[in-house]
PDB file of C-alpha atoms in Angstrom:
ATOM      1  CA  MET A   1      -7.308  12.750  10.165  1.00  0.00           C
ATOM      2  CA  PRO A   2      -9.895  10.375  11.614  1.00  0.00           C
ATOM      3  CA  THR A   3      -9.461   9.038  15.110  1.00  0.00           C
ATOM      4  CA  LEU A   4      -8.471   5.407  15.302  1.00  0.00           C
ATOM      5  CA  LEU A   5      -9.663   4.404  18.733  1.00  0.00           C
ATOM      6  CA  ASN A   6     -12.721   6.225  20.018  1.00  0.00           C
ATOM      7  CA  THR A   7     -15.524   6.482  17.509  1.00  0.00           C
ATOM      8  CA  ASP A   8     -18.891   4.908  18.226  1.00  0.00           C
ATOM      9  CA  THR A   9     -19.891   4.401  14.613  1.00  0.00           C
ATOM     10  CA  PRO A  10     -19.110   1.202  12.738  1.00  0.00           C
ATOM     11  CA  PRO A  11     -15.980   1.368  10.571  1.00  0.00           C
ATOM     12  CA  HIS A  12     -16.511   2.009   6.884  1.00  0.00           C
ATOM     13  CA  GLY A  13     -14.246   1.989   3.879  1.00  0.00           C
ATOM     14  CA  GLU A  14     -12.262   5.083   2.955  1.00  0.00           C
ATOM     15  CA  GLY A  15     -10.552   3.983  -0.243  1.00  0.00           C
ATOM     16  CA  TYR A  16      -8.062   1.275  -1.024  1.00  0.00           C
ATOM     17  CA  MET A  17      -4.344   1.134  -0.347  1.00  0.00           C
ATOM     18  CA  LEU A  18      -2.073  -0.360  -2.960  1.00  0.00           C
ATOM     19  CA  LEU A  19       1.148  -1.510  -1.267  1.00  0.00           C
ATOM     20  CA  PHE A  20       4.055  -1.935  -3.664  1.00  0.00           C
ATOM     21  CA  ARG A  21       6.633  -4.570  -2.861  1.00  0.00           C
ATOM     22  CA  GLY A  22       9.361  -6.444  -4.621  1.00  0.00           C
ATOM     23  CA  ARG A  23      12.988  -6.376  -5.637  1.00  0.00           C
ATOM     24  CA  PRO A  24      14.641  -3.144  -6.759  1.00  0.00           C
ATOM     25  CA  TRP A  25      13.858  -3.151 -10.492  1.00  0.00           C
ATOM     26  CA  TYR A  26      16.255  -0.274 -11.113  1.00  0.00           C
ATOM     27  CA  THR A  27      19.275  -2.519 -10.418  1.00  0.00           C
ATOM     28  CA  ALA A  28      18.277  -5.173 -12.971  1.00  0.00           C
ATOM     29  CA  GLY A  29      20.790  -4.017 -15.579  1.00  0.00           C
ATOM     30  CA  TYR A  30      18.405  -2.095 -17.843  1.00  0.00           C
ATOM     31  CA  SER A  31      19.894   0.399 -20.277  1.00  0.00           C
ATOM     32  CA  ASP A  32      19.383   4.099 -19.657  1.00  0.00           C
ATOM     33  CA  ASP A  33      16.846   4.187 -22.493  1.00  0.00           C
ATOM     34  CA  LYS A  34      14.885   1.314 -20.936  1.00  0.00           C
ATOM     35  CA  LEU A  35      14.943   3.025 -17.530  1.00  0.00           C
ATOM     36  CA  ARG A  36      13.539   6.197 -19.138  1.00  0.00           C
ATOM     37  CA  GLU A  37      10.834   4.115 -20.821  1.00  0.00           C
ATOM     38  CA  ILE A  38       9.890   2.467 -17.518  1.00  0.00           C
ATOM     39  CA  MET A  39       9.763   5.819 -15.729  1.00  0.00           C
ATOM     40  CA  ASP A  40       7.582   7.284 -18.496  1.00  0.00           C
ATOM     41  CA  GLU A  41       5.167   4.339 -18.232  1.00  0.00           C
ATOM     42  CA  VAL A  42       4.903   4.661 -14.460  1.00  0.00           C
ATOM     43  CA  ASN A  43       4.477   8.442 -14.561  1.00  0.00           C
ATOM     44  CA  ALA A  44       1.759   8.075 -17.216  1.00  0.00           C
ATOM     45  CA  TRP A  45      -0.073   5.538 -15.022  1.00  0.00           C
ATOM     46  CA  PHE A  46       0.048   7.875 -12.004  1.00  0.00           C
ATOM     47  CA  ALA A  47      -1.070  10.824 -14.174  1.00  0.00           C
ATOM     48  CA  LYS A  48      -4.003   8.749 -15.466  1.00  0.00           C
ATOM     49  CA  LEU A  49      -5.106   7.863 -11.926  1.00  0.00           C
ATOM     50  CA  ASP A  50      -4.752  11.488 -10.861  1.00  0.00           C
ATOM     51  CA  GLY A  51      -6.605  12.769 -13.936  1.00  0.00           C
ATOM     52  CA  GLU A  52      -9.485  10.390 -13.229  1.00  0.00           C
ATOM     53  CA  GLY A  53      -9.676  11.624  -9.629  1.00  0.00           C
ATOM     54  CA  LYS A  54      -8.786   8.181  -8.275  1.00  0.00           C
ATOM     55  CA  LEU A  55      -5.394   8.997  -6.742  1.00  0.00           C
ATOM     56  CA  ALA A  56      -5.993  10.117  -3.152  1.00  0.00           C
ATOM     57  CA  GLY A  57      -2.357  10.148  -2.064  1.00  0.00           C
ATOM     58  CA  GLY A  58       0.643   8.006  -1.399  1.00  0.00           C
ATOM     59  CA  ARG A  59       4.338   8.021  -0.749  1.00  0.00           C
ATOM     60  CA  PRO A  60       7.471   6.099  -1.613  1.00  0.00           C
ATOM     61  CA  LEU A  61       9.328   4.630   1.350  1.00  0.00           C
ATOM     62  CA  PHE A  62      13.018   4.567   2.202  1.00  0.00           C
ATOM     63  CA  ASP A  63      14.625   1.136   2.527  1.00  0.00           C
ATOM     64  CA  ARG A  64      15.604   1.545   6.192  1.00  0.00           C
ATOM     65  CA  ALA A  65      13.263  -0.366   8.494  1.00  0.00           C
ATOM     66  CA  VAL A  66      13.038  -1.942  11.910  1.00  0.00           C
ATOM     67  CA  THR A  67      10.542  -4.563  12.967  1.00  0.00           C
ATOM     68  CA  VAL A  68       9.408  -4.374  16.587  1.00  0.00           C
ATOM     69  CA  SER A  69       7.872  -7.422  18.210  1.00  0.00           C
ATOM     70  CA  ALA A  70       6.447  -7.956  21.670  1.00  0.00           C
ATOM     71  CA  GLU A  71       7.132 -11.684  21.366  1.00  0.00           C
ATOM     72  CA  THR A  72      10.869 -11.186  21.556  1.00  0.00           C
ATOM     73  CA  ASN A  73      10.790  -7.785  23.276  1.00  0.00           C
ATOM     74  CA  ARG A  74      13.400  -6.494  20.873  1.00  0.00           C
ATOM     75  CA  SER A  75      13.795  -4.708  17.579  1.00  0.00           C
ATOM     76  CA  VAL A  76      14.864  -6.732  14.579  1.00  0.00           C
ATOM     77  CA  THR A  77      17.153  -4.696  12.373  1.00  0.00           C
ATOM     78  CA  ASP A  78      18.166  -7.286   9.798  1.00  0.00           C
ATOM     79  CA  GLY A  79      15.470  -6.321   7.316  1.00  0.00           C
ATOM     80  CA  PRO A  80      13.794  -5.527   5.196  1.00  0.00           C
ATOM     81  CA  PHE A  81      16.516  -4.483   2.822  1.00  0.00           C
ATOM     82  CA  PRO A  82      16.108  -3.299  -0.760  1.00  0.00           C
ATOM     83  CA  GLU A  83      17.190  -6.674  -2.094  1.00  0.00           C
ATOM     84  CA  ALA A  84      14.505  -8.442  -0.070  1.00  0.00           C
ATOM     85  CA  LYS A  85      11.783 -10.051  -2.142  1.00  0.00           C
ATOM     86  CA  GLU A  86       9.029  -8.644   0.038  1.00  0.00           C
ATOM     87  CA  ALA A  87      10.372  -5.157   0.861  1.00  0.00           C
ATOM     88  CA  ILE A  88       7.590  -2.569   0.688  1.00  0.00           C
ATOM     89  CA  GLY A  89       8.776   0.310  -1.471  1.00  0.00           C
ATOM     90  CA  GLY A  90       5.743   2.560  -1.247  1.00  0.00           C
ATOM     91  CA  TYR A  91       1.995   2.872  -1.384  1.00  0.00           C
ATOM     92  CA  ILE A  92      -0.840   4.862  -2.871  1.00  0.00           C
ATOM     93  CA  VAL A  93      -4.435   5.252  -1.767  1.00  0.00           C
ATOM     94  CA  VAL A  94      -7.049   5.168  -4.494  1.00  0.00           C
ATOM     95  CA  ASN A  95     -10.713   6.098  -4.461  1.00  0.00           C
ATOM     96  CA  THR A  96     -12.701   3.545  -6.410  1.00  0.00           C
ATOM     97  CA  ASP A  97     -16.270   2.293  -6.304  1.00  0.00           C
ATOM     98  CA  SER A  98     -15.276  -1.237  -5.319  1.00  0.00           C
ATOM     99  CA  PHE A  99     -12.498  -3.546  -4.184  1.00  0.00           C
ATOM    100  CA  GLU A 100     -12.590  -5.181  -7.599  1.00  0.00           C
ATOM    101  CA  GLU A 101     -11.951  -1.839  -9.321  1.00  0.00           C
ATOM    102  CA  ALA A 102      -8.968  -1.220  -7.029  1.00  0.00           C
ATOM    103  CA  VAL A 103      -7.610  -4.653  -7.984  1.00  0.00           C
ATOM    104  CA  GLU A 104      -8.011  -3.777 -11.670  1.00  0.00           C
ATOM    105  CA  LEU A 105      -6.052  -0.559 -11.123  1.00  0.00           C
ATOM    106  CA  ALA A 106      -3.301  -2.593  -9.457  1.00  0.00           C
ATOM    107  CA  ARG A 107      -3.225  -4.937 -12.458  1.00  0.00           C
ATOM    108  CA  GLU A 108      -2.769  -1.930 -14.773  1.00  0.00           C
ATOM    109  CA  ASN A 109       0.391  -0.818 -12.970  1.00  0.00           C
ATOM    110  CA  PRO A 110       3.166  -1.059 -15.560  1.00  0.00           C
ATOM    111  CA  MET A 111       5.669  -2.045 -12.860  1.00  0.00           C
ATOM    112  CA  THR A 112       4.153  -5.530 -12.625  1.00  0.00           C
ATOM    113  CA  LYS A 113       6.074  -6.335 -15.822  1.00  0.00           C
ATOM    114  CA  TYR A 114       9.270  -5.678 -13.872  1.00  0.00           C
ATOM    115  CA  GLY A 115       8.535  -7.832 -10.834  1.00  0.00           C
ATOM    116  CA  LEU A 116       6.477  -5.467  -8.684  1.00  0.00           C
ATOM    117  CA  ILE A 117       3.898  -7.133  -6.462  1.00  0.00           C
ATOM    118  CA  THR A 118       0.917  -5.060  -5.354  1.00  0.00           C
ATOM    119  CA  GLU A 119      -1.190  -5.845  -2.316  1.00  0.00           C
ATOM    120  CA  VAL A 120      -4.648  -4.226  -2.305  1.00  0.00           C
ATOM    121  CA  ARG A 121      -6.193  -3.444   1.090  1.00  0.00           C
ATOM    122  CA  GLU A 122      -9.318  -1.519   2.028  1.00  0.00           C
ATOM    123  CA  VAL A 123      -8.628   1.489   4.254  1.00  0.00           C
ATOM    124  CA  ALA A 124     -10.935   1.604   7.294  1.00  0.00           C
ATOM    125  CA  SER A 125     -12.322   4.727   8.945  1.00  0.00           C
ATOM    126  CA  ASP A 126     -11.695   3.156  12.353  1.00  0.00           C
ATOM    127  CA  CYS A 127      -9.920   0.046  13.582  1.00  0.00           C
ATOM    128  CA  PRO A 128     -12.475  -2.747  13.027  1.00  0.00           C
ATOM    129  CA  HIS A 129     -10.898  -4.847  15.790  1.00  0.00           C
ATOM    130  CA  MET A 130     -11.122  -2.049  18.347  1.00  0.00           C
ATOM    131  CA  TYR A 131     -14.729  -1.461  17.289  1.00  0.00           C
ATOM    132  CA  LYS A 132     -15.539  -5.142  17.938  1.00  0.00           C
ATOM    133  CA  VAL A 133     -13.942  -4.871  21.374  1.00  0.00           C
ATOM    134  CA  ARG A 134     -15.963  -1.736  22.124  1.00  0.00           C
ATOM    135  CA  GLN A 135     -19.133  -3.565  21.033  1.00  0.00           C
ATOM    136  CA  ARG A 136     -18.280  -6.491  23.300  1.00  0.00           C
ATOM    137  CA  LEU A 137     -17.656  -4.132  26.206  1.00  0.00           C
ATOM    138  CA  GLY A 138     -20.862  -2.237  25.463  1.00  0.00           C
ATOM    139  CA  THR A 139     -19.091   1.015  24.676  1.00  0.00           C
ATOM    140  CA  ALA A 140     -19.905   1.263  20.963  1.00  0.00           C
ATOM    141  CA  ALA A 141     -23.124   1.898  19.076  1.00  0.00           C
ATOM    142  CA  VAL A 142     -24.660  -1.167  17.465  1.00  0.00           C
ATOM    143  CA  ALA A 143     -24.978  -0.958  13.699  1.00  0.00           C
TER     144      ALA A 143
END
């Protein structure tokens, strides 16, 4: 795993993360046959990405979460919950040639028909903010 705080080279992209968020589609009252259909669609989409060599990894997430904030110096335990509109349910990392291609992959996700929202973010090799600080302090190589 790459280091996040002490490299002297400028950060570069290492794929794109697709963050999946939304309400729990599986509680929407679909019949068992419809649930099987949805699962088949999603599995086929993942298999396609994997078969094309674009799926680099990913994981579903449990619903339990705590938000920690320095502003209040406390943990907030009242969310997110599975019924929350913005709860993140999982993520995958894809290897594509461009941000635009990653966005197209996100648009192809069959779960969007069922309310899933996907956020596409580029994965950095190093923290770009820490790199800028190191440049300012004269401790990083100049690109």
